[in-house]
PDB file of C-alpha atoms and ligand atoms in Angstrom:
ATOM      1  CA  UNK A   1      -7.133  13.712 -11.635  1.00  0.00           C
ATOM      2  CA  UNK A   2      -4.280  11.400 -12.068  1.00  0.00           C
ATOM      3  CA  UNK A   3      -1.193  12.007  -9.963  1.00  0.00           C
ATOM      4  CA  UNK A   4       2.419  11.200 -10.851  1.00  0.00           C
ATOM      5  CA  UNK A   5       3.646   8.352  -8.725  1.00  0.00           C
ATOM      6  CA  UNK A   6       6.844   9.279  -6.918  1.00  0.00           C
ATOM      7  CA  UNK A   7       9.687   6.791  -7.007  1.00  0.00           C
ATOM      8  CA  UNK A   8      12.408   5.716  -4.536  1.00  0.00           C
ATOM      9  CA  UNK A   9      14.839   8.510  -3.822  1.00  0.00           C
ATOM     10  CA  UNK A  10      12.059  11.132  -3.596  1.00  0.00           C
ATOM     11  CA  UNK A  11      12.105  12.555  -0.012  1.00  0.00           C
ATOM     12  CA  UNK A  12       8.319  12.693   0.102  1.00  0.00           C
ATOM     13  CA  UNK A  13       8.236   8.927   0.423  1.00  0.00           C
ATOM     14  CA  UNK A  14       9.999   9.181   3.823  1.00  0.00           C
ATOM     15  CA  UNK A  15       7.503  11.542   5.397  1.00  0.00           C
ATOM     16  CA  UNK A  16       5.120  10.371   8.089  1.00  0.00           C
ATOM     17  CA  UNK A  17       1.469  10.894   7.388  1.00  0.00           C
ATOM     18  CA  UNK A  18      -0.753  13.195   9.336  1.00  0.00           C
ATOM     19  CA  UNK A  19      -4.095  12.264  10.871  1.00  0.00           C
ATOM     20  CA  UNK A  20      -7.067  13.205   8.809  1.00  0.00           C
ATOM     21  CA  UNK A  21      -9.304  15.390  11.104  1.00  0.00           C
ATOM     22  CA  UNK A  22     -12.498  15.373   8.908  1.00  0.00           C
ATOM     23  CA  UNK A  23     -13.523  13.254   6.018  1.00  0.00           C
ATOM     24  CA  UNK A  24     -14.719  16.116   3.755  1.00  0.00           C
ATOM     25  CA  UNK A  25     -15.072  16.661   0.107  1.00  0.00           C
ATOM     26  CA  UNK A  26     -11.387  17.339  -0.364  1.00  0.00           C
ATOM     27  CA  UNK A  27     -10.480  13.945   1.238  1.00  0.00           C
ATOM     28  CA  UNK A  28     -13.005  12.157  -0.829  1.00  0.00           C
ATOM     29  CA  UNK A  29     -11.595  13.709  -3.985  1.00  0.00           C
ATOM     30  CA  UNK A  30      -8.048  12.729  -2.990  1.00  0.00           C
ATOM     31  CA  UNK A  31      -9.180   9.126  -2.393  1.00  0.00           C
ATOM     32  CA  UNK A  32     -10.762   9.062  -5.846  1.00  0.00           C
ATOM     33  CA  UNK A  33      -7.698  10.543  -7.490  1.00  0.00           C
ATOM     34  CA  UNK A  34      -5.590   7.951  -5.702  1.00  0.00           C
ATOM     35  CA  UNK A  35      -7.770   5.166  -7.060  1.00  0.00           C
ATOM     36  CA  UNK A  36      -7.567   6.640 -10.590  1.00  0.00           C
ATOM     37  CA  UNK A  37      -3.756   6.829 -10.223  1.00  0.00           C
ATOM     38  CA  UNK A  38      -3.457   3.326  -8.910  1.00  0.00           C
ATOM     39  CA  UNK A  39      -5.629   1.827 -11.641  1.00  0.00           C
ATOM     40  CA  UNK A  40      -3.793   3.724 -14.394  1.00  0.00           C
ATOM     41  CA  UNK A  41      -0.536   2.351 -13.076  1.00  0.00           C
ATOM     42  CA  UNK A  42      -2.021  -1.195 -12.741  1.00  0.00           C
ATOM     43  CA  UNK A  43      -1.149  -1.323  -9.108  1.00  0.00           C
ATOM     44  CA  UNK A  44      -3.031  -3.115  -6.305  1.00  0.00           C
ATOM     45  CA  UNK A  45      -2.315  -0.481  -3.614  1.00  0.00           C
ATOM     46  CA  UNK A  46      -1.374   3.095  -3.203  1.00  0.00           C
ATOM     47  CA  UNK A  47      -0.546   5.344  -0.175  1.00  0.00           C
ATOM     48  CA  UNK A  48      -0.896   9.147  -0.098  1.00  0.00           C
ATOM     49  CA  UNK A  49       2.935   9.543   0.258  1.00  0.00           C
ATOM     50  CA  UNK A  50       3.447   8.006  -3.128  1.00  0.00           C
ATOM     51  CA  UNK A  51       1.615  10.937  -4.749  1.00  0.00           C
ATOM     52  CA  UNK A  52       3.341  13.606  -2.607  1.00  0.00           C
ATOM     53  CA  UNK A  53       0.568  14.030  -0.128  1.00  0.00           C
ATOM     54  CA  UNK A  54       0.700  13.629   3.678  1.00  0.00           C
ATOM     55  CA  UNK A  55      -2.750  12.597   4.649  1.00  0.00           C
ATOM     56  CA  UNK A  56      -3.025   9.126   6.315  1.00  0.00           C
ATOM     57  CA  UNK A  57      -4.871   7.437   3.540  1.00  0.00           C
ATOM     58  CA  UNK A  58      -4.238   4.401   1.384  1.00  0.00           C
ATOM     59  CA  UNK A  59      -6.212   2.603  -1.195  1.00  0.00           C
ATOM     60  CA  UNK A  60      -6.109  -1.140  -2.087  1.00  0.00           C
ATOM     61  CA  UNK A  61      -7.954  -3.098  -4.795  1.00  0.00           C
ATOM     62  CA  UNK A  62      -7.057  -6.657  -5.303  1.00  0.00           C
ATOM     63  CA  UNK A  63      -8.787  -7.629  -8.495  1.00  0.00           C
ATOM     64  CA  UNK A  64      -8.690 -10.969 -10.132  1.00  0.00           C
ATOM     65  CA  UNK A  65      -5.775 -11.278 -12.486  1.00  0.00           C
ATOM     66  CA  UNK A  66      -6.683 -10.916 -16.195  1.00  0.00           C
ATOM     67  CA  UNK A  67      -5.659 -14.542 -16.742  1.00  0.00           C
ATOM     68  CA  UNK A  68      -7.745 -16.090 -14.141  1.00  0.00           C
ATOM     69  CA  UNK A  69      -8.255 -15.629 -10.415  1.00  0.00           C
ATOM     70  CA  UNK A  70      -4.805 -15.883  -9.005  1.00  0.00           C
ATOM     71  CA  UNK A  71      -5.527 -13.145  -6.512  1.00  0.00           C
ATOM     72  CA  UNK A  72      -8.947 -13.991  -5.385  1.00  0.00           C
ATOM     73  CA  UNK A  73      -8.150 -17.587  -4.462  1.00  0.00           C
ATOM     74  CA  UNK A  74      -5.610 -16.310  -1.888  1.00  0.00           C
ATOM     75  CA  UNK A  75      -8.310 -15.043   0.433  1.00  0.00           C
ATOM     76  CA  UNK A  76     -11.984 -15.914   1.073  1.00  0.00           C
ATOM     77  CA  UNK A  77     -13.367 -12.675   2.643  1.00  0.00           C
ATOM     78  CA  UNK A  78     -16.029 -12.130   0.031  1.00  0.00           C
ATOM     79  CA  UNK A  79     -17.637  -9.600   2.247  1.00  0.00           C
ATOM     80  CA  UNK A  80     -14.682  -7.284   1.861  1.00  0.00           C
ATOM     81  CA  UNK A  81     -15.622  -4.697  -0.679  1.00  0.00           C
ATOM     82  CA  UNK A  82     -13.032  -3.540  -3.109  1.00  0.00           C
ATOM     83  CA  UNK A  83     -11.665  -0.992  -3.546  1.00  0.00           C
ATOM     84  CA  UNK A  84     -10.872  -0.467   0.116  1.00  0.00           C
ATOM     85  CA  UNK A  85     -10.159   3.168   1.075  1.00  0.00           C
ATOM     86  CA  UNK A  86      -8.580   3.341   4.523  1.00  0.00           C
ATOM     87  CA  UNK A  87      -8.371   6.718   6.265  1.00  0.00           C
ATOM     88  CA  UNK A  88      -6.372   6.964   9.539  1.00  0.00           C
ATOM     89  CA  UNK A  89      -5.582   3.223   9.364  1.00  0.00           C
ATOM     90  CA  UNK A  90      -4.137   1.395  12.324  1.00  0.00           C
ATOM     91  CA  UNK A  91      -3.034  -2.221  12.349  1.00  0.00           C
ATOM     92  CA  UNK A  92      -4.179  -3.509  15.782  1.00  0.00           C
ATOM     93  CA  UNK A  93      -2.917  -7.044  15.480  1.00  0.00           C
ATOM     94  CA  UNK A  94      -0.489  -9.002  13.303  1.00  0.00           C
ATOM     95  CA  UNK A  95      -0.141 -12.731  13.418  1.00  0.00           C
ATOM     96  CA  UNK A  96       1.790 -15.390  11.495  1.00  0.00           C
ATOM     97  CA  UNK A  97       4.441 -14.818   8.941  1.00  0.00           C
ATOM     98  CA  UNK A  98       4.519 -15.251   5.181  1.00  0.00           C
ATOM     99  CA  UNK A  99       7.107 -14.371   2.563  1.00  0.00           C
ATOM    100  CA  UNK A 100       5.705 -12.546  -0.454  1.00  0.00           C
ATOM    101  CA  UNK A 101       7.290 -11.593  -3.760  1.00  0.00           C
ATOM    102  CA  UNK A 102       6.388  -7.974  -3.533  1.00  0.00           C
ATOM    103  CA  UNK A 103       6.421  -4.982  -5.840  1.00  0.00           C
ATOM    104  CA  UNK A 104       5.651  -1.379  -5.291  1.00  0.00           C
ATOM    105  CA  UNK A 105       4.713   1.423  -7.762  1.00  0.00           C
ATOM    106  CA  UNK A 106       7.526   3.503  -6.243  1.00  0.00           C
ATOM    107  CA  UNK A 107      10.032   0.790  -7.157  1.00  0.00           C
ATOM    108  CA  UNK A 108       9.371   0.104 -10.910  1.00  0.00           C
ATOM    109  CA  UNK A 109      11.028  -2.993 -12.157  1.00  0.00           C
ATOM    110  CA  UNK A 110      11.856  -4.435  -8.756  1.00  0.00           C
ATOM    111  CA  UNK A 111      10.205  -7.365  -6.930  1.00  0.00           C
ATOM    112  CA  UNK A 112      11.622  -8.558  -3.668  1.00  0.00           C
ATOM    113  CA  UNK A 113      10.848 -11.208  -1.067  1.00  0.00           C
ATOM    114  CA  UNK A 114       9.418  -9.562   1.961  1.00  0.00           C
ATOM    115  CA  UNK A 115       8.269 -11.038   5.163  1.00  0.00           C
ATOM    116  CA  UNK A 116       4.631  -9.980   6.125  1.00  0.00           C
ATOM    117  CA  UNK A 117       2.090 -11.071   8.650  1.00  0.00           C
ATOM    118  CA  UNK A 118      -0.321 -13.851   7.621  1.00  0.00           C
ATOM    119  CA  UNK A 119      -3.195 -11.964   9.037  1.00  0.00           C
ATOM    120  CA  UNK A 120      -3.992  -8.559  10.348  1.00  0.00           C
ATOM    121  CA  UNK A 121      -6.689  -6.698  12.175  1.00  0.00           C
ATOM    122  CA  UNK A 122      -7.188  -3.312  10.536  1.00  0.00           C
ATOM    123  CA  UNK A 123      -9.019  -0.418  12.011  1.00  0.00           C
ATOM    124  CA  UNK A 124      -9.725   2.543   9.636  1.00  0.00           C
ATOM    125  CA  UNK A 125     -12.179   5.283   8.876  1.00  0.00           C
ATOM    126  CA  UNK A 126     -14.206   4.804   5.715  1.00  0.00           C
ATOM    127  CA  UNK A 127     -15.367   7.525   3.231  1.00  0.00           C
ATOM    128  CA  UNK A 128     -18.555   8.008   5.305  1.00  0.00           C
ATOM    129  CA  UNK A 129     -16.360   8.935   8.275  1.00  0.00           C
ATOM    130  CA  UNK A 130     -17.249   5.753  10.109  1.00  0.00           C
ATOM    131  CA  UNK A 131     -14.641   3.787  12.055  1.00  0.00           C
ATOM    132  CA  UNK A 132     -14.470   0.113  10.780  1.00  0.00           C
ATOM    133  CA  UNK A 133     -12.636  -3.039  11.728  1.00  0.00           C
ATOM    134  CA  UNK A 134     -11.610  -5.793   9.362  1.00  0.00           C
ATOM    135  CA  UNK A 135      -9.746  -9.061   9.847  1.00  0.00           C
ATOM    136  CA  UNK A 136      -7.653  -9.693   6.714  1.00  0.00           C
ATOM    137  CA  UNK A 137      -5.649 -12.675   5.538  1.00  0.00           C
ATOM    138  CA  UNK A 138      -3.194 -13.670   2.804  1.00  0.00           C
ATOM    139  CA  UNK A 139      -2.577 -11.201   0.031  1.00  0.00           C
ATOM    140  CA  UNK A 140      -4.840  -8.649   1.453  1.00  0.00           C
ATOM    141  CA  UNK A 141      -2.988  -8.772   4.779  1.00  0.00           C
ATOM    142  CA  UNK A 142       0.232  -8.321   2.910  1.00  0.00           C
ATOM    143  CA  UNK A 143      -1.085  -5.424   0.849  1.00  0.00           C
ATOM    144  CA  UNK A 144      -2.402  -3.597   3.983  1.00  0.00           C
ATOM    145  CA  UNK A 145       0.819  -4.093   5.861  1.00  0.00           C
ATOM    146  CA  UNK A 146       2.736  -2.739   2.831  1.00  0.00           C
ATOM    147  CA  UNK A 147       0.523   0.344   2.375  1.00  0.00           C
ATOM    148  CA  UNK A 148       0.524   0.998   6.168  1.00  0.00           C
ATOM    149  CA  UNK A 149       4.321   0.997   6.037  1.00  0.00           C
ATOM    150  CA  UNK A 150       4.154   3.830   3.440  1.00  0.00           C
ATOM    151  CA  UNK A 151       2.218   5.962   5.817  1.00  0.00           C
ATOM    152  CA  UNK A 152       5.141   5.605   8.337  1.00  0.00           C
ATOM    153  CA  UNK A 153       7.691   6.498   5.673  1.00  0.00           C
ATOM    154  CA  UNK A 154       8.825   2.801   5.578  1.00  0.00           C
ATOM    155  CA  UNK A 155       9.576   1.238   2.106  1.00  0.00           C
ATOM    156  CA  UNK A 156      10.152  -2.264   0.785  1.00  0.00           C
ATOM    157  CA  UNK A 157      13.891  -1.595   0.621  1.00  0.00           C
ATOM    158  CA  UNK A 158      13.815  -1.371   4.449  1.00  0.00           C
ATOM    159  CA  UNK A 159      12.094  -4.811   4.619  1.00  0.00           C
ATOM    160  CA  UNK A 160      14.560  -6.493   2.198  1.00  0.00           C
ATOM    161  CA  UNK A 161      17.154  -8.956   3.485  1.00  0.00           C
ATOM    162  CA  UNK A 162      20.882  -8.028   2.934  1.00  0.00           C
ATOM    163  CA  UNK A 163      20.952 -10.511   0.124  1.00  0.00           C
ATOM    164  CA  UNK A 164      17.937  -9.019  -1.565  1.00  0.00           C
ATOM    165  CA  UNK A 165      19.435  -5.545  -1.298  1.00  0.00           C
ATOM    166  CA  UNK A 166      22.652  -6.754  -2.942  1.00  0.00           C
ATOM    167  CA  UNK A 167      20.546  -8.374  -5.684  1.00  0.00           C
ATOM    168  CA  UNK A 168      18.733  -5.088  -6.430  1.00  0.00           C
ATOM    169  CA  UNK A 169      21.649  -2.829  -5.786  1.00  0.00           C
ATOM    170  CA  UNK A 170      22.072  -1.419  -9.284  1.00  0.00           C
ATOM    171  CA  UNK A 171      18.302  -0.914  -9.879  1.00  0.00           C
ATOM    172  CA  UNK A 172      18.021   0.848  -6.507  1.00  0.00           C
ATOM    173  CA  UNK A 173      20.972   3.045  -7.325  1.00  0.00           C
ATOM    174  CA  UNK A 174      19.424   3.998 -10.727  1.00  0.00           C
ATOM    175  CA  UNK A 175      16.139   4.986  -9.097  1.00  0.00           C
ATOM    176  CA  UNK A 176      18.057   7.102  -6.512  1.00  0.00           C
ATOM    177  CA  UNK A 177      19.964   8.803  -9.343  1.00  0.00           C
ATOM    178  CA  UNK A 178      16.745   9.563 -11.261  1.00  0.00           C
ATOM    179  CA  UNK A 179      15.496  11.438  -8.190  1.00  0.00           C
ATOM    180  CA  UNK A 180      18.561  13.590  -7.608  1.00  0.00           C
TER     181      UNK A 180
HETATM  182 NI1   NI B   1       4.262   0.509  -2.173  1.00  0.00          NI
END
């Protein structure tokens, strides 16, 4: 089942996620529905908040770009299987800093420069209910930091510089109005 992706101004995006107690059939179904929703919207990541749910889950799939491999060459962790479904994720370490031109399915038509860690250590529960640890770099680290923010109710607008906010002021206002 495909969800509608909520956009900036919808209060659900500001809620904090709740810990998933058991990885049961309902959680697995939610994860699959989130993947379906993300792929349909041509996104590379989606958090439960963005579809109006409050479980601590996000999904990420960084696929090669249709015109080549502009995504793949940004990281070399070939052992990391995509899509990544992270339940109860926790970022244990962040190091370095990179500025990324970032978009978000909840901010259609907006891309903004956002500072993210260069690498992260992510702990999460997988769909089998097993706790996993991954060290991630580059675009994957950026994506995970972005999705993890969603689970705390934090959005790219909170990470924009004052200049970026001014630049995107009218688009942000428009989104806000659509959600009134
Ligand atoms: Ni997002």
